[in-house]
mmCIF file of C-alpha atoms in Angstrom:
data_model
loop_
_atom_site.group_PDB
_atom_site.id
_atom_site.type_symbol
_atom_site.label_atom_id
_atom_site.label_comp_id
_atom_site.label_asym_id
_atom_site.label_seq_id
_atom_site.Cartn_x
_atom_site.Cartn_y
_atom_site.Cartn_z
ATOM 1 C CA LYS A 126 2.974 14.754 0.117
ATOM 2 C CA ALA A 127 2.803 17.253 -2.975
ATOM 3 C CA GLU A 128 1.548 20.934 -2.671
ATOM 4 C CA PRO A 129 -2.025 20.881 -3.672
ATOM 5 C CA PHE A 130 -3.188 21.412 -6.926
ATOM 6 C CA ARG A 131 -4.811 24.929 -7.465
ATOM 7 C CA THR A 132 -6.638 25.183 -11.009
ATOM 8 C CA THR A 133 -9.651 26.633 -12.974
ATOM 9 C CA GLU A 134 -8.935 24.069 -15.813
ATOM 10 C CA ARG A 135 -11.310 22.105 -17.316
ATOM 11 C CA ARG A 136 -9.746 19.127 -16.131
ATOM 12 C CA SER A 137 -6.692 17.461 -14.753
ATOM 13 C CA ARG A 138 -4.729 14.319 -15.252
ATOM 14 C CA ARG A 139 -2.459 11.878 -13.882
ATOM 15 C CA LYS A 140 -1.425 9.110 -15.450
ATOM 16 C CA PHE A 141 0.573 5.738 -14.227
ATOM 17 C CA GLN A 142 1.347 1.879 -16.071
ATOM 18 C CA ILE A 143 3.077 -0.667 -14.286
ATOM 19 C CA GLU A 144 4.940 -2.825 -16.515
ATOM 20 C CA PRO A 145 4.640 -6.590 -15.249
ATOM 21 C CA PRO A 146 7.379 -8.175 -13.134
ATOM 22 C CA LEU A 147 10.972 -10.144 -13.981
ATOM 23 C CA ILE A 148 10.124 -12.824 -11.051
ATOM 24 C CA HIS A 149 8.201 -15.628 -12.291
ATOM 25 C CA SER A 150 6.099 -17.900 -10.593
ATOM 26 C CA ARG A 151 4.597 -21.646 -10.915
ATOM 27 C CA CYS A 152 3.113 -21.231 -14.526
ATOM 28 C CA ARG A 153 -0.326 -20.708 -14.698
ATOM 29 C CA PRO A 154 -2.158 -21.960 -18.010
ATOM 30 C CA LYS A 155 -2.738 -19.349 -20.377
ATOM 31 C CA GLY A 156 -6.204 -18.110 -21.484
ATOM 32 C CA ARG A 157 -9.304 -17.403 -19.852
ATOM 33 C CA LYS A 158 -10.149 -18.667 -16.295
ATOM 34 C CA THR A 159 -12.528 -17.322 -13.751
ATOM 35 C CA CYS A 160 -11.136 -15.772 -10.772
ATOM 36 C CA TYR A 161 -12.896 -16.133 -7.335
ATOM 37 C CA ALA A 162 -10.091 -14.682 -5.066
ATOM 38 C CA GLY A 163 -10.963 -13.165 -1.831
ATOM 39 C CA ALA A 164 -14.442 -15.095 -2.147
ATOM 40 C CA GLY A 165 -15.935 -16.006 1.384
ATOM 41 C CA LEU A 166 -15.634 -13.070 3.290
ATOM 42 C CA VAL A 167 -16.634 -13.905 6.829
ATOM 43 C CA ALA A 168 -18.334 -11.472 9.329
ATOM 44 C CA PRO A 169 -16.357 -11.228 12.430
ATOM 45 C CA SER A 170 -17.440 -13.606 15.579
ATOM 46 C CA GLY A 171 -20.664 -12.058 17.218
ATOM 47 C CA ALA A 172 -21.412 -9.751 14.573
ATOM 48 C CA HIS A 173 -24.852 -8.904 12.993
ATOM 49 C CA PRO A 174 -25.490 -10.310 9.171
ATOM 50 C CA VAL A 175 -24.813 -7.310 6.907
ATOM 51 C CA LEU A 176 -27.046 -7.861 3.578
ATOM 52 C CA PRO A 177 -24.665 -7.564 0.339
ATOM 53 C CA MET A 178 -24.972 -4.611 -1.433
ATOM 54 C CA PRO A 179 -26.963 -5.888 -4.771
ATOM 55 C CA VAL A 180 -25.267 -5.282 -7.947
ATOM 56 C CA SER A 181 -26.745 -2.657 -10.125
ATOM 57 C CA HIS A 182 -28.681 -3.085 -13.302
ATOM 58 C CA VAL A 183 -25.882 -0.868 -15.335
ATOM 59 C CA GLU A 184 -23.168 -3.145 -13.616
ATOM 60 C CA ARG A 185 -24.651 -6.232 -14.903
ATOM 61 C CA GLU A 186 -25.704 -4.511 -18.310
ATOM 62 C CA LEU A 187 -21.725 -4.194 -18.572
ATOM 63 C CA GLU A 188 -21.048 -7.689 -17.655
ATOM 64 C CA ILE A 189 -18.506 -9.573 -20.753
ATOM 65 C CA PRO A 190 -19.098 -13.449 -20.952
ATOM 66 C CA GLY A 191 -15.640 -14.565 -19.961
ATOM 67 C CA PHE A 192 -13.918 -11.674 -18.964
ATOM 68 C CA LEU A 193 -15.941 -9.358 -16.713
ATOM 69 C CA ARG A 194 -18.309 -10.051 -14.091
ATOM 70 C CA PHE A 195 -19.675 -8.695 -10.856
ATOM 71 C CA GLU A 196 -20.244 -10.059 -7.580
ATOM 72 C CA GLU A 197 -21.963 -9.560 -4.439
ATOM 73 C CA THR A 198 -19.842 -10.407 -1.347
ATOM 74 C CA SER A 199 -20.764 -11.020 1.748
ATOM 75 C CA GLY A 200 -18.943 -7.912 2.927
ATOM 76 C CA SER A 201 -21.667 -6.121 1.393
ATOM 77 C CA LEU A 202 -19.693 -4.700 -1.303
ATOM 78 C CA VAL A 203 -19.472 -4.805 -5.168
ATOM 79 C CA ARG A 204 -16.522 -6.236 -6.631
ATOM 80 C CA ALA A 205 -15.586 -6.445 -10.696
ATOM 81 C CA LEU A 206 -13.390 -9.943 -11.283
ATOM 82 C CA ILE A 207 -11.977 -9.544 -14.646
ATOM 83 C CA THR A 208 -10.218 -12.002 -16.325
ATOM 84 C CA THR A 209 -8.160 -11.440 -19.995
ATOM 85 C CA ALA A 210 -5.661 -14.095 -21.773
ATOM 86 C CA GLU A 211 -2.928 -11.799 -19.939
ATOM 87 C CA ALA A 212 -3.713 -11.316 -16.300
ATOM 88 C CA GLU A 213 -6.655 -11.228 -13.747
ATOM 89 C CA ALA A 214 -7.910 -8.255 -11.853
ATOM 90 C CA GLU A 215 -10.160 -7.315 -9.057
ATOM 91 C CA ILE A 216 -11.729 -3.952 -8.412
ATOM 92 C CA TYR A 217 -14.200 -2.965 -5.861
ATOM 93 C CA THR A 218 -16.789 -0.512 -6.586
ATOM 94 C CA GLN A 219 -16.136 1.629 -3.130
ATOM 95 C CA GLY A 220 -13.508 3.577 -3.738
ATOM 96 C CA ALA A 221 -13.054 2.298 -7.529
ATOM 97 C CA HIS A 222 -10.141 0.169 -5.499
ATOM 98 C CA LEU A 223 -7.906 -2.123 -7.402
ATOM 99 C CA THR A 224 -7.108 -5.090 -5.205
ATOM 100 C CA ARG A 225 -5.235 -7.611 -7.658
ATOM 101 C CA TRP A 226 -3.762 -7.447 -10.773
ATOM 102 C CA THR A 227 -1.695 -10.892 -11.729
ATOM 103 C CA PRO A 228 -0.366 -11.153 -14.732
ATOM 104 C CA CYS A 229 -0.375 -14.781 -16.198
ATOM 105 C CA GLY A 230 2.907 -16.628 -15.316
ATOM 106 C CA GLN A 231 3.358 -13.976 -12.543
ATOM 107 C CA ARG A 232 3.320 -13.671 -8.791
ATOM 108 C CA PRO A 233 0.793 -11.352 -7.672
ATOM 109 C CA VAL A 234 1.697 -7.675 -8.063
ATOM 110 C CA ILE A 235 0.107 -5.777 -5.797
ATOM 111 C CA PHE A 236 -0.484 -5.952 -2.237
ATOM 112 C CA THR A 237 -3.327 -6.241 -0.037
ATOM 113 C CA SER A 238 -3.515 -6.828 3.467
ATOM 114 C CA SER A 239 -5.258 -9.557 4.862
ATOM 115 C CA ARG A 240 -6.491 -7.209 7.740
ATOM 116 C CA SER A 241 -8.808 -5.263 5.579
ATOM 117 C CA LEU A 242 -12.294 -5.439 6.803
ATOM 118 C CA TYR A 243 -14.260 -4.978 3.394
ATOM 119 C CA GLU A 244 -17.204 -3.521 4.586
ATOM 120 C CA PRO A 245 -19.042 -0.156 3.808
ATOM 121 C CA GLY A 246 -17.433 3.019 4.729
ATOM 122 C CA LYS A 247 -14.002 1.358 5.746
ATOM 123 C CA ALA A 248 -10.650 2.185 3.581
ATOM 124 C CA ILE A 249 -9.313 -1.584 2.166
ATOM 125 C CA ARG A 250 -5.585 -2.009 3.321
ATOM 126 C CA GLY A 251 -3.692 -1.745 0.697
ATOM 127 C CA GLY A 252 -4.198 -2.506 -3.112
ATOM 128 C CA VAL A 253 -4.456 1.250 -5.099
ATOM 129 C CA PRO A 254 -6.396 3.320 -2.952
ATOM 130 C CA ILE A 255 -7.531 6.987 -4.747
ATOM 131 C CA CYS A 256 -6.465 9.491 -2.548
ATOM 132 C CA PHE A 257 -8.841 12.479 -3.318
ATOM 133 C CA PRO A 258 -9.537 15.265 -2.265
ATOM 134 C CA TRP A 259 -6.546 15.777 0.239
ATOM 135 C CA PHE A 260 -3.927 13.436 1.009
ATOM 136 C CA GLY A 261 -3.341 12.401 4.319
ATOM 137 C CA PRO A 262 -4.753 14.314 7.337
ATOM 138 C CA ARG A 263 -6.734 17.231 6.044
ATOM 139 C CA SER A 264 -5.088 20.591 6.719
ATOM 140 C CA GLY A 265 -7.632 23.604 6.195
ATOM 141 C CA GLY A 266 -11.718 23.164 6.097
ATOM 142 C CA PRO A 267 -14.066 20.895 8.063
ATOM 143 C CA PRO A 268 -12.593 17.900 9.334
ATOM 144 C CA GLY A 269 -12.573 14.868 6.747
ATOM 145 C CA PRO A 270 -11.320 11.191 6.751
ATOM 146 C CA MET A 271 -7.853 10.434 6.086
ATOM 147 C CA HIS A 272 -6.979 10.777 2.769
ATOM 148 C CA GLY A 273 -10.445 12.105 1.409
ATOM 149 C CA PHE A 274 -13.484 10.714 0.891
ATOM 150 C CA ALA A 275 -12.612 9.182 -2.569
ATOM 151 C CA ARG A 276 -11.458 5.859 -1.206
ATOM 152 C CA THR A 277 -14.639 4.989 1.039
ATOM 153 C CA THR A 278 -17.111 6.125 -1.400
ATOM 154 C CA GLU A 279 -19.316 4.514 -3.348
ATOM 155 C CA TRP A 280 -18.155 5.092 -7.538
ATOM 156 C CA LYS A 281 -20.307 4.417 -10.481
ATOM 157 C CA VAL A 282 -19.382 2.182 -13.159
ATOM 158 C CA SER A 283 -19.319 4.095 -16.524
ATOM 159 C CA SER A 284 -18.144 1.951 -18.711
ATOM 160 C CA ALA A 285 -16.427 -1.452 -19.357
ATOM 161 C CA GLY A 286 -15.134 -2.901 -22.851
ATOM 162 C CA LEU A 287 -12.667 -4.816 -24.640
ATOM 163 C CA SER A 288 -9.743 -2.958 -26.450
ATOM 164 C CA SER A 289 -8.378 -4.361 -30.030
ATOM 165 C CA SER A 290 -5.367 -5.732 -28.167
ATOM 166 C CA GLY A 291 -7.734 -7.419 -25.567
ATOM 167 C CA GLN A 292 -6.918 -5.497 -22.342
ATOM 168 C CA LEU A 293 -10.299 -4.783 -20.569
ATOM 169 C CA GLU A 294 -11.136 -1.300 -20.411
ATOM 170 C CA MET A 295 -13.085 -0.073 -17.422
ATOM 171 C CA THR A 296 -13.969 3.770 -16.233
ATOM 172 C CA PHE A 297 -15.337 5.002 -12.873
ATOM 173 C CA SER A 298 -16.799 8.087 -12.060
ATOM 174 C CA LEU A 299 -17.439 10.056 -8.521
ATOM 175 C CA SER A 300 -19.432 13.020 -8.578
ATOM 176 C CA PRO A 301 -20.942 15.505 -5.667
ATOM 177 C CA SER A 302 -23.096 14.340 -3.047
ATOM 178 C CA ASP A 303 -24.500 15.651 0.310
ATOM 179 C CA ALA A 304 -21.632 14.317 2.377
ATOM 180 C CA THR A 305 -18.821 15.883 -0.295
ATOM 181 C CA ARG A 306 -20.524 18.875 -0.538
ATOM 182 C CA ALA A 307 -20.638 19.227 3.527
ATOM 183 C CA LEU A 308 -16.562 19.041 3.177
ATOM 184 C CA GLY A 309 -16.656 22.010 0.924
ATOM 185 C CA PHE A 310 -16.852 20.088 -2.312
ATOM 186 C CA SER A 311 -19.958 20.480 -4.906
ATOM 187 C CA ASP A 312 -18.575 21.298 -8.346
ATOM 188 C CA PHE A 313 -16.272 18.448 -9.146
ATOM 189 C CA ARG A 314 -16.186 14.829 -10.820
ATOM 190 C CA VAL A 315 -13.316 12.656 -11.016
ATOM 191 C CA LEU A 316 -13.049 9.487 -13.557
ATOM 192 C CA PHE A 317 -10.969 6.588 -13.077
ATOM 193 C CA HIS A 318 -9.526 4.668 -16.049
ATOM 194 C CA VAL A 319 -8.298 1.324 -15.848
ATOM 195 C CA ALA A 320 -6.862 -1.352 -18.347
ATOM 196 C CA ILE A 321 -6.008 -4.604 -17.216
ATOM 197 C CA GLY A 322 -3.835 -7.019 -19.274
ATOM 198 C CA ARG A 323 -0.293 -7.214 -19.752
ATOM 199 C CA THR A 324 0.428 -4.112 -18.358
ATOM 200 C CA LEU A 325 -1.968 -2.195 -15.839
ATOM 201 C CA GLU A 326 -2.490 1.193 -16.876
ATOM 202 C CA MET A 327 -4.055 3.657 -14.375
ATOM 203 C CA ASP A 328 -5.588 7.204 -15.611
ATOM 204 C CA LEU A 329 -7.206 9.555 -12.778
ATOM 205 C CA GLU A 330 -9.042 12.228 -14.306
ATOM 206 C CA VAL A 331 -10.427 15.207 -12.624
ATOM 207 C CA HIS A 332 -12.644 17.705 -13.617
ATOM 208 C CA ASN A 333 -13.400 21.176 -12.184
ATOM 209 C CA GLU A 334 -17.068 22.143 -12.846
ATOM 210 C CA SER A 335 -17.328 25.281 -11.516
ATOM 211 C CA GLY A 336 -15.867 28.681 -12.316
ATOM 212 C CA GLU A 337 -13.783 28.998 -9.707
ATOM 213 C CA PRO A 338 -10.290 27.345 -8.723
ATOM 214 C CA LEU A 339 -10.841 24.010 -7.403
ATOM 215 C CA GLU A 340 -7.814 23.183 -4.922
ATOM 216 C CA PHE A 341 -6.887 19.380 -4.284
ATOM 217 C CA GLU A 342 -4.491 16.717 -3.471
ATOM 218 C CA GLU A 343 -4.803 13.246 -5.179
ATOM 219 C CA ALA A 344 -2.640 10.174 -5.598
ATOM 220 C CA LEU A 345 -3.121 6.676 -6.638
ATOM 221 C CA HIS A 346 -1.099 5.342 -3.764
ATOM 222 C CA THR A 347 -0.161 1.687 -5.066
ATOM 223 C CA TYR A 348 1.048 -0.882 -2.451
ATOM 224 C CA PHE A 349 3.333 -3.308 -4.043
ATOM 225 C CA ALA A 350 3.951 -7.102 -3.261
ATOM 226 C CA ILE A 351 7.634 -7.480 -2.749
ATOM 227 C CA GLY A 352 9.517 -10.468 -2.422
ATOM 228 C CA ASP A 353 12.455 -9.089 -0.282
ATOM 229 C CA VAL A 354 12.717 -5.166 0.409
ATOM 230 C CA HIS A 355 16.532 -4.937 0.510
ATOM 231 C CA GLN A 356 16.494 -5.549 -2.881
ATOM 232 C CA VAL A 357 14.125 -2.820 -4.067
ATOM 233 C CA SER A 358 15.154 0.313 -5.823
ATOM 234 C CA VAL A 359 13.233 3.865 -7.339
ATOM 235 C CA THR A 360 14.222 4.851 -10.074
ATOM 236 C CA GLY A 361 12.860 8.043 -11.880
ATOM 237 C CA LEU A 362 13.544 10.789 -8.821
ATOM 238 C CA GLU A 363 16.986 11.348 -10.205
ATOM 239 C CA ASN A 364 17.671 15.441 -9.840
ATOM 240 C CA THR A 365 14.525 15.900 -8.459
ATOM 241 C CA ALA A 366 12.989 17.563 -5.284
ATOM 242 C CA TYR A 367 10.731 14.823 -3.144
ATOM 243 C CA ILE A 368 9.851 14.109 0.657
ATOM 244 C CA ASP A 369 10.824 10.910 1.858
ATOM 245 C CA LYS A 370 8.336 10.152 4.999
ATOM 246 C CA THR A 371 10.990 7.787 6.213
ATOM 247 C CA ASP A 372 12.832 10.596 7.046
ATOM 248 C CA GLY A 373 10.522 11.876 9.794
ATOM 249 C CA PHE A 374 9.460 14.889 8.530
#
């Protein structure tokens, strides 16, 4: 867990890029295809049916035939289904939560638990949860949800388009609401930029829209699909101070 940011700057950014894995699975045909992974979610036995959250007019306007479409799920959430010549992906508008990225000819890179409920207000287990404005339990201020409110709040889709290199680029935005103001966060704006292609690029941008310091914690809390945990290594932490949660701190 990092120390919280305390800033009067207008903007803070965190950028993250994932290269495709080297392990190959059975080859998928290259080119565009429509992806329906995760469709057919069913409510628990005996539960009352939940009406799906409607896809907004703005989201329909941003659809790109053959590349991007929005879908209402039976779990009452909206997700973006993305297909490019080099990868497929899935992002839920609740939490701007990426749950799948699979480069063509590769195994899925992102892990998502089969126990996820995919219901409004329920955190999706796995994928890339956006933790904001705190990580883990809140240490000060009014009590709030684990890892902050961003991952269980509905985000707006601000833009979508194809880059010159064929990547599908999207921007999601999160602004204050009555619920965030009750938790002491009333002057901020968060932008999540994601680019889907041979690589997965994610950029989290936090704007302080007040003249006072904004203290926050944030993380793109990525879960990777691992074939063999004993063959995993982490690089880039050499000569760097860090806390390992498995040490029982």
